[in-house]
Coordinates of N, CA and C in Angstrom, one line a residue:
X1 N -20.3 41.0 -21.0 CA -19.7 40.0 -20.1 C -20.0 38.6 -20.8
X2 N -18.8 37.8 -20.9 CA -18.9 36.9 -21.3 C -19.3 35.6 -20.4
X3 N -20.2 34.6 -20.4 CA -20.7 33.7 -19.7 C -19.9 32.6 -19.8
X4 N -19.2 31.6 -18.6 CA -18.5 30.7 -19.3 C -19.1 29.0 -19.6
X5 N -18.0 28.5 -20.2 CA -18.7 27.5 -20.9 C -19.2 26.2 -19.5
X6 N -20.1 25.5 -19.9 CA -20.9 24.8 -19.4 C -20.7 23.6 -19.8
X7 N -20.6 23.5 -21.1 CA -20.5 22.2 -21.8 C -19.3 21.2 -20.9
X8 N -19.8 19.6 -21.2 CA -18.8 19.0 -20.4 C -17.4 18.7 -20.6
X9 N -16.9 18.8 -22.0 CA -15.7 18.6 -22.4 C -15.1 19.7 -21.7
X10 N -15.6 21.2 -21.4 CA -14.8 22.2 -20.8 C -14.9 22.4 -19.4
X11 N -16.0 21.6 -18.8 CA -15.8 21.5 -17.4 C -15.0 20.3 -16.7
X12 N -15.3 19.1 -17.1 CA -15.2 17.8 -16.2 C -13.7 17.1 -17.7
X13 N -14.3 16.9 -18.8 CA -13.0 16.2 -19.7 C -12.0 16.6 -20.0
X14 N -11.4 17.7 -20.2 CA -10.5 18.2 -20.7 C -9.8 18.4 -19.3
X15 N -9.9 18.8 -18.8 CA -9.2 19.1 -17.0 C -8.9 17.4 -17.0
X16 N -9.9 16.5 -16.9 CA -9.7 15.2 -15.9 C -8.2 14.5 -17.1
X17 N -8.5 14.6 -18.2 CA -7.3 14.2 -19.0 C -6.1 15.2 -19.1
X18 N -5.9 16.4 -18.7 CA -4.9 16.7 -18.7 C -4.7 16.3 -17.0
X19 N -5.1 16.4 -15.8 CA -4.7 16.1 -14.7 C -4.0 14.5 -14.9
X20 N -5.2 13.6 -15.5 CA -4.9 12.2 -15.4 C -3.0 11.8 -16.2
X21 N -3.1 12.8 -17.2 CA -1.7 12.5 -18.3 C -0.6 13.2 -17.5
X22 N -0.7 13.6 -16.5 CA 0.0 14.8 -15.6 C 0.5 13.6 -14.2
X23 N -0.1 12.5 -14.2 CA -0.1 11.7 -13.6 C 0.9 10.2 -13.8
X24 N 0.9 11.2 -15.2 CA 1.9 9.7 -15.8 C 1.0 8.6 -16.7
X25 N -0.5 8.6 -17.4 CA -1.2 8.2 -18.1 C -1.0 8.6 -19.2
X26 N -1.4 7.5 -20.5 CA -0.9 7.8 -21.7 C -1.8 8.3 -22.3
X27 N -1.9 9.3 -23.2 CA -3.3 9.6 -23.8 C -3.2 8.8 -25.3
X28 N -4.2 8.4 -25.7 CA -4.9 7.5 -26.5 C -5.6 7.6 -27.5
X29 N -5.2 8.3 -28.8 CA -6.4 9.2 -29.7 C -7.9 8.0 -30.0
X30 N -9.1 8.8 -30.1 CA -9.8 7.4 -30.5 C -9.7 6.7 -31.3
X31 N -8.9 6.9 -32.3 CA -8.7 6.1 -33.4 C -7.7 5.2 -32.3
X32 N -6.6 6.1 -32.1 CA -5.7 4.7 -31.6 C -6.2 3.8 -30.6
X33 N -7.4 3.9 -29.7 CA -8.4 3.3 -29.5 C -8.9 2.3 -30.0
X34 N -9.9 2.4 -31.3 CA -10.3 1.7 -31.8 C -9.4 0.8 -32.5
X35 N -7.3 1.1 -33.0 CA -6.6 -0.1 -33.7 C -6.3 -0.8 -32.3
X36 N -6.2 -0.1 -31.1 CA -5.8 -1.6 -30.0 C -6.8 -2.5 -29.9
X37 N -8.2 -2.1 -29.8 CA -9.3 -2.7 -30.0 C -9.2 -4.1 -31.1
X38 N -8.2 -3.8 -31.9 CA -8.6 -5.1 -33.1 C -9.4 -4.5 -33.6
X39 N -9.8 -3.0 -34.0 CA -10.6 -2.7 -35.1 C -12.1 -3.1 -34.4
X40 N -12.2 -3.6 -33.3 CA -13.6 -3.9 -32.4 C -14.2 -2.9 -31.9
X41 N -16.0 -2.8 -32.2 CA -16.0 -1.6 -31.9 C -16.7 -1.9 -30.9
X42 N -17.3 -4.0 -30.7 CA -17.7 -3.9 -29.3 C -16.8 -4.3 -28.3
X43 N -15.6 -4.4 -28.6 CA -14.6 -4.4 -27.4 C -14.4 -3.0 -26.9
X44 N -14.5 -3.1 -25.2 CA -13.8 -1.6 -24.7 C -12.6 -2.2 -23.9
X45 N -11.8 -2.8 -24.4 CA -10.6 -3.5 -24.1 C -9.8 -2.9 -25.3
X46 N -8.4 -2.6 -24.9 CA -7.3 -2.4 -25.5 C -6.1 -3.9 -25.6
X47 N -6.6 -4.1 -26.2 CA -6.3 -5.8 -25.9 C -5.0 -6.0 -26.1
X48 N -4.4 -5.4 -27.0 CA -2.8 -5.3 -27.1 C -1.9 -4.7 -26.4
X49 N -2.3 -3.7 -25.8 CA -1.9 -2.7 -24.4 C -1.9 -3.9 -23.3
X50 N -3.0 -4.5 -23.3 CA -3.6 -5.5 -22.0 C -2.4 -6.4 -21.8
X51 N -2.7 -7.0 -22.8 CA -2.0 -8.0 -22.8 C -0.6 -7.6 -22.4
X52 N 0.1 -6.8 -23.3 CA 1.8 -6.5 -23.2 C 2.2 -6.1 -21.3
X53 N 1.3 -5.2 -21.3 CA 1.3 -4.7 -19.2 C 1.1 -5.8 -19.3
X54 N 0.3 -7.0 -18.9 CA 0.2 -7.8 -17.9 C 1.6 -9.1 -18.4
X55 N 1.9 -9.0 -19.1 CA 2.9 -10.0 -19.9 C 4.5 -9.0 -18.6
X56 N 4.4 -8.0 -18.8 CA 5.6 -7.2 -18.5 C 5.1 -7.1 -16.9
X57 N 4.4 -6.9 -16.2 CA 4.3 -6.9 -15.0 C 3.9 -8.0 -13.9
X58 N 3.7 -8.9 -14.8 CA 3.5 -10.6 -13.8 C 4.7 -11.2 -14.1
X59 N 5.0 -11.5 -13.3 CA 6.4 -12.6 -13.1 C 5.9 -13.7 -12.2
X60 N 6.5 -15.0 -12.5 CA 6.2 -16.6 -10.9 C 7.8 -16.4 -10.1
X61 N 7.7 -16.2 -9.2 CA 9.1 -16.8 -8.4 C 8.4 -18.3 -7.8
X62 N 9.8 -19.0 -8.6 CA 9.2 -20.5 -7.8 C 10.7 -21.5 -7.9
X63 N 11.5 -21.4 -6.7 CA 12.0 -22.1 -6.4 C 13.2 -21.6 -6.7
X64 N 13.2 -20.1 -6.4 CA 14.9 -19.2 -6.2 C 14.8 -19.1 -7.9
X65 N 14.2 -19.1 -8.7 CA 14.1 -18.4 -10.2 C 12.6 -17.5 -10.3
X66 N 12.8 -16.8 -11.3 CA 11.5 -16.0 -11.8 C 11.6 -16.4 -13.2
X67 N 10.0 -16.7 -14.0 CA 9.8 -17.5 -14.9 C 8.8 -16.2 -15.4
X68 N 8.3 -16.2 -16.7 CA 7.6 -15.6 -17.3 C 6.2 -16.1 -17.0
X69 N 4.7 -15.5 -17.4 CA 3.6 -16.4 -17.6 C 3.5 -16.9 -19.3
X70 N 3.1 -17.5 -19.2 CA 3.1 -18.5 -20.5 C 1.7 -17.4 -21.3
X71 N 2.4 -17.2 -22.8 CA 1.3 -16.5 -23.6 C 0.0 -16.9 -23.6
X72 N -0.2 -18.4 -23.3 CA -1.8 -18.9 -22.9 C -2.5 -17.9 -21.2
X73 N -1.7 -18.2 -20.7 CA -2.2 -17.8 -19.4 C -2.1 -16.3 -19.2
X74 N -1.4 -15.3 -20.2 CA -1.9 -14.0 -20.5 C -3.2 -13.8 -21.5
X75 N -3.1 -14.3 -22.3 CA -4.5 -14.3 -23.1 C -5.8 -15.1 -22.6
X76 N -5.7 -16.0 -21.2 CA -6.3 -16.3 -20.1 C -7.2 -15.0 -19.4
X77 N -6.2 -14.5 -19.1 CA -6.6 -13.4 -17.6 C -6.9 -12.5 -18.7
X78 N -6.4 -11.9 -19.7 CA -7.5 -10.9 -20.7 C -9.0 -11.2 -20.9
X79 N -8.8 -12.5 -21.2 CA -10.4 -13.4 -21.6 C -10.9 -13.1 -20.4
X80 N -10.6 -13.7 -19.2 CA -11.4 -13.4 -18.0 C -11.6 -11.9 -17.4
X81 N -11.2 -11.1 -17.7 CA -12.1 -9.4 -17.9 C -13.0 -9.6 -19.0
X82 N -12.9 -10.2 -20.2 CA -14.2 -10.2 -21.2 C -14.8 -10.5 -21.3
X83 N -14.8 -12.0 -20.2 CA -16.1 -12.6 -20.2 C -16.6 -12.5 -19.3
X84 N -16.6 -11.1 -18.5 CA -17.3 -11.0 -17.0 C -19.3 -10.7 -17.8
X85 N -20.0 -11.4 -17.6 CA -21.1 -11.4 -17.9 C -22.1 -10.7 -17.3
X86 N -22.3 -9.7 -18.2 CA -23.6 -8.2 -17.2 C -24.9 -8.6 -16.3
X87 N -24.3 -8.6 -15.0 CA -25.3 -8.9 -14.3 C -26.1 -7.9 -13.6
X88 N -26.2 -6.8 -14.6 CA -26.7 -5.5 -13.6 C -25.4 -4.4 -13.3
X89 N -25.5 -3.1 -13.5 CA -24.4 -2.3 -13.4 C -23.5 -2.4 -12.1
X90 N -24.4 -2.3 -10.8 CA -23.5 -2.4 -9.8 C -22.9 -3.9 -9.4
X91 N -23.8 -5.2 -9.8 CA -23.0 -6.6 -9.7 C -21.7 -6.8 -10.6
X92 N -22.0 -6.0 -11.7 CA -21.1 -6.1 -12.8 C -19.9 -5.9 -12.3
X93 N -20.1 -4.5 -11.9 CA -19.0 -3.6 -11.8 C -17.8 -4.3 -10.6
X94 N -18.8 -5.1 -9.4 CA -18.4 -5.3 -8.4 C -17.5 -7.2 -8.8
X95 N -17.4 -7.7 -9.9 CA -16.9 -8.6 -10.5 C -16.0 -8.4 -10.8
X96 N -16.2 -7.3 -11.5 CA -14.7 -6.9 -12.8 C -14.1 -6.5 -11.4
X97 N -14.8 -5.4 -10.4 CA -13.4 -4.9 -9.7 C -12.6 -6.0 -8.9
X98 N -13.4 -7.1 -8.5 CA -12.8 -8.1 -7.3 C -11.8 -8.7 -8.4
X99 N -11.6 -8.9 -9.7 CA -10.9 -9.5 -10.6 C -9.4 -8.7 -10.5
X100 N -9.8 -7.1 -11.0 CA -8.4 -6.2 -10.8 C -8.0 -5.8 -9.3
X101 N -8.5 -6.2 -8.3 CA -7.9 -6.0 -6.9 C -7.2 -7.2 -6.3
X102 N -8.3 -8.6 -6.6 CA -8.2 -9.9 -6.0 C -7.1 -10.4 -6.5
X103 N -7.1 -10.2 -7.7 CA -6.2 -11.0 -8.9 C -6.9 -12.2 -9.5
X104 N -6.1 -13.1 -10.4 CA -7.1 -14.1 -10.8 C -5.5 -15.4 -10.6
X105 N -6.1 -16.7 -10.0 CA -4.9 -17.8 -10.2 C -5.7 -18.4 -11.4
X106 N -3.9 -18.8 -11.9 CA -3.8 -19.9 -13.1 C -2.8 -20.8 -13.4
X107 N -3.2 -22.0 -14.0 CA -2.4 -22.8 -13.3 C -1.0 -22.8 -14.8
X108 N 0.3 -22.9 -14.6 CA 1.1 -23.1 -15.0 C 2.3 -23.8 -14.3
X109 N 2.9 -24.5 -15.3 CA 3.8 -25.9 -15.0 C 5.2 -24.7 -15.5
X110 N 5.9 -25.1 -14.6 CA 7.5 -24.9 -14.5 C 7.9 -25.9 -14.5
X111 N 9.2 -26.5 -14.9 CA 10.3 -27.7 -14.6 C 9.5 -28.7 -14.2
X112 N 8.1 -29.2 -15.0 CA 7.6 -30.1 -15.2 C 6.5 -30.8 -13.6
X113 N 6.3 -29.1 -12.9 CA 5.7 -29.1 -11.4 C 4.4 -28.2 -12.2
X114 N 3.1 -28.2 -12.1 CA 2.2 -27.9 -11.9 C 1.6 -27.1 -11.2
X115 N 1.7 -25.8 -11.0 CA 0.8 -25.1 -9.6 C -0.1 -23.9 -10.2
X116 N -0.6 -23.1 -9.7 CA -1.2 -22.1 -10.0 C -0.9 -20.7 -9.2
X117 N -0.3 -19.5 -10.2 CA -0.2 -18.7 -9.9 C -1.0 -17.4 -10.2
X118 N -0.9 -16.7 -8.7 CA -1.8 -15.2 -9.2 C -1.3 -14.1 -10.2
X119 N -2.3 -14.0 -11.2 CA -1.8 -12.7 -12.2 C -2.9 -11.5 -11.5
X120 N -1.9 -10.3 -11.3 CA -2.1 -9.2 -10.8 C -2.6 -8.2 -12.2
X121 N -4.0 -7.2 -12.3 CA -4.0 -6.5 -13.1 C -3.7 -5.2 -12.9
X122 N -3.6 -5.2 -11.4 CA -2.6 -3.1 -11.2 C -2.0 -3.8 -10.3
X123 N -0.7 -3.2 -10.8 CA 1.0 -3.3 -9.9 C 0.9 -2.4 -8.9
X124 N 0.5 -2.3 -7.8 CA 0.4 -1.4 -6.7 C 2.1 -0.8 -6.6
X125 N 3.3 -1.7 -6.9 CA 4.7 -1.2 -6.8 C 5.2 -1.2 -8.2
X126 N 5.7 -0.1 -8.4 CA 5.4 1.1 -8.7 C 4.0 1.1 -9.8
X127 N 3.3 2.2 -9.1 CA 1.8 2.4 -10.3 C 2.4 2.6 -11.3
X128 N 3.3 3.5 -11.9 CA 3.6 3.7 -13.2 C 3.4 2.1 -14.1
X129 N 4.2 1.5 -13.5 CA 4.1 0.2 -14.5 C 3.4 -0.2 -14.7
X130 N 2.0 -0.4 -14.1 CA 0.1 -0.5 -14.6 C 0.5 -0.1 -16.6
X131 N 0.8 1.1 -16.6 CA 1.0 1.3 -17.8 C -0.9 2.4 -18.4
X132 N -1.0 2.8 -17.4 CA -2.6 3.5 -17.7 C -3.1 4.3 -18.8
X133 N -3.8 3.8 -19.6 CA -4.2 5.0 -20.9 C -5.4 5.5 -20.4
X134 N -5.4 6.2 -21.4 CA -7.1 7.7 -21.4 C -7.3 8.1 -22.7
X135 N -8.3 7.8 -22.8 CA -9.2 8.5 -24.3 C -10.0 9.6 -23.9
X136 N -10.2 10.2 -24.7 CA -11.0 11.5 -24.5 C -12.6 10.4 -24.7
X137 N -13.1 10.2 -25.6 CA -14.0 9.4 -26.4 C -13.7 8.3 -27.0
X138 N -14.8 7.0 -26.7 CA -14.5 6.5 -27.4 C -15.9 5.7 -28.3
X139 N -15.7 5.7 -29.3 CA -17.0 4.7 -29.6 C -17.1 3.2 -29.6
X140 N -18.1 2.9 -29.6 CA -18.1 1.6 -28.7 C -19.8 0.9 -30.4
X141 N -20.0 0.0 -30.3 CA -20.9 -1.1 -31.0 C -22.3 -0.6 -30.3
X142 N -23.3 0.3 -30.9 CA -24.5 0.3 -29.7 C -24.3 1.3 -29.1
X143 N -22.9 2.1 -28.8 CA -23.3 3.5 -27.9 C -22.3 4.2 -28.6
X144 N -22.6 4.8 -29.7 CA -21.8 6.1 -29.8 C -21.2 7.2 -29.0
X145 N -20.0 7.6 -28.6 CA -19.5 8.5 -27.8 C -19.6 7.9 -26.8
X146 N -19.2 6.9 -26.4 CA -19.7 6.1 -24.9 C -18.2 6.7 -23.8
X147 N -18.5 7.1 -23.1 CA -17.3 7.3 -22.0 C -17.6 6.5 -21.0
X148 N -16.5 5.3 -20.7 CA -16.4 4.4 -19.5 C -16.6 4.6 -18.5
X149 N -16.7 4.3 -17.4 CA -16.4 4.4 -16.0 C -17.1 2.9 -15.5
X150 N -15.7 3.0 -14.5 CA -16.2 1.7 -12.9 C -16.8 2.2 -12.2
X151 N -17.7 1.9 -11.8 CA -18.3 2.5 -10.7 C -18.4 1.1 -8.8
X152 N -17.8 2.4 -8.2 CA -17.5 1.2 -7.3 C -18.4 2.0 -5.9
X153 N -18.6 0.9 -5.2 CA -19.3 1.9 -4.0 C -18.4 2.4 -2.8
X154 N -18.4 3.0 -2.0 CA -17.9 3.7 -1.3 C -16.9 2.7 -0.5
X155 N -17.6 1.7 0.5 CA -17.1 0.2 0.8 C -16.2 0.0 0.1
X156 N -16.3 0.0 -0.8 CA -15.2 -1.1 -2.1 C -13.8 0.1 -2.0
X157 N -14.2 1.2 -2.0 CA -13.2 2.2 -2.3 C -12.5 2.3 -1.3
X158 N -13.0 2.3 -0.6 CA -11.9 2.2 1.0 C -11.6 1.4 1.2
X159 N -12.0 0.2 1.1 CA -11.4 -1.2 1.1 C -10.2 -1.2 -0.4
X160 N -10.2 -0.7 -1.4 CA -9.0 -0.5 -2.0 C -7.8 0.2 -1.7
X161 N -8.5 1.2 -1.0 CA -7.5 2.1 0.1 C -7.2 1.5 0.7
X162 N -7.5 1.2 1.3 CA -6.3 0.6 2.4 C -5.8 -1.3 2.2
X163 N -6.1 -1.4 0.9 CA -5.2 -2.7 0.0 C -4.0 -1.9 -0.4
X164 N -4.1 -0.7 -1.2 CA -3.1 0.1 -1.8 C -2.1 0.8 -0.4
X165 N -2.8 1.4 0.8 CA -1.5 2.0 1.3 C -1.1 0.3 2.2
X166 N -1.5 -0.2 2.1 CA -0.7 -1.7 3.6 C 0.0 -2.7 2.2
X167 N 0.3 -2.5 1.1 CA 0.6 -3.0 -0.2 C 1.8 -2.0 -0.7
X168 N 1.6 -1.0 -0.9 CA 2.3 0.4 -1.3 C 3.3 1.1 0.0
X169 N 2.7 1.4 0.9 CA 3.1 2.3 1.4 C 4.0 1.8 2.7
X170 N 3.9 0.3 3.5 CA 4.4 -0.5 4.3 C 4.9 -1.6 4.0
X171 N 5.5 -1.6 2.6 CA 5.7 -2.7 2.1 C 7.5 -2.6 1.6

């Protein structure tokens, strides 16, 4: 009798990336990881991915037109995911997430008016357009084989739930 495998790539990784790519996520070799990175191995940003989704899924309506965000004010809202400063795993985590739920305003001028608009980092309509990747592994500056995760507390998660169905689903 054969015993089965235990190891984690054959219980929990390999299942969660084929369910996740099954979902419409892109899979991501680690190399192709490490070229979005800029070749950074202490970035765990895909920074070229980042930027293009957030360039392609933020639009301003302001005044019966839709305007682009200005390439400053996308490479804005990137910087502000990278400079979220570690304050401890669960403060951390609880920063970055109010960033990708809350959104972030920034100020950009249309037709010579001034205001500030919010850049969204998940398009609740349609999720596809988030644009979501998955690496099996990735290495990282300091942690070899490091596999990411948010960790959010239970509060936070239900409180996302029900941003996503009164956003998504009644909208």
């Amino acid at each position: 009798m054969t015993l089965p495998s235990f190891k984690e790539d054959h219980i929990s990784q390999i299942p969660a990336l084929q369910l996740l790519q099954q979902l419409g996520w892109k899979y991501v070799s680690p190399g192709q990881a490490v070229a979005a990175r800029g070749g950074k191995l202490s970035s765990v940003f895909l920074d070229s991915v980042l930027a293009e989704q957030l360039a392609k899924m933020n639009r301003i309506d302001f005044k019966g037109e839709t305007h682009p965000f200005s390439e400053s004010n996308i490479h804005s809202a990137v910087q502000s995911l990278k400079d979220v400063v570690y304050d401890g795993l669960v403060r951390t985590n609880e920063k970055i997430d109010d960033l990708l739920v809350l959104r972030k305003s920034l100020p950009q001028m249309i037709a010579g008016d001034t205001k500030s608009f919010p850049v969204q980092f998940i398009d609740w309509k349609p999720i596809p357009r988030t644009g979501y990747r998955i690496a099996s592994t990735a290495s990282a500056k300091h942690m070899p084989r490091a596999l990411p995760a948010l960790v959010r507390s239970r509060a936070r998660i239900e409180r996302c739930i029900r941003y996503a169905v009164r956003n998504v689903c009644w909208s």
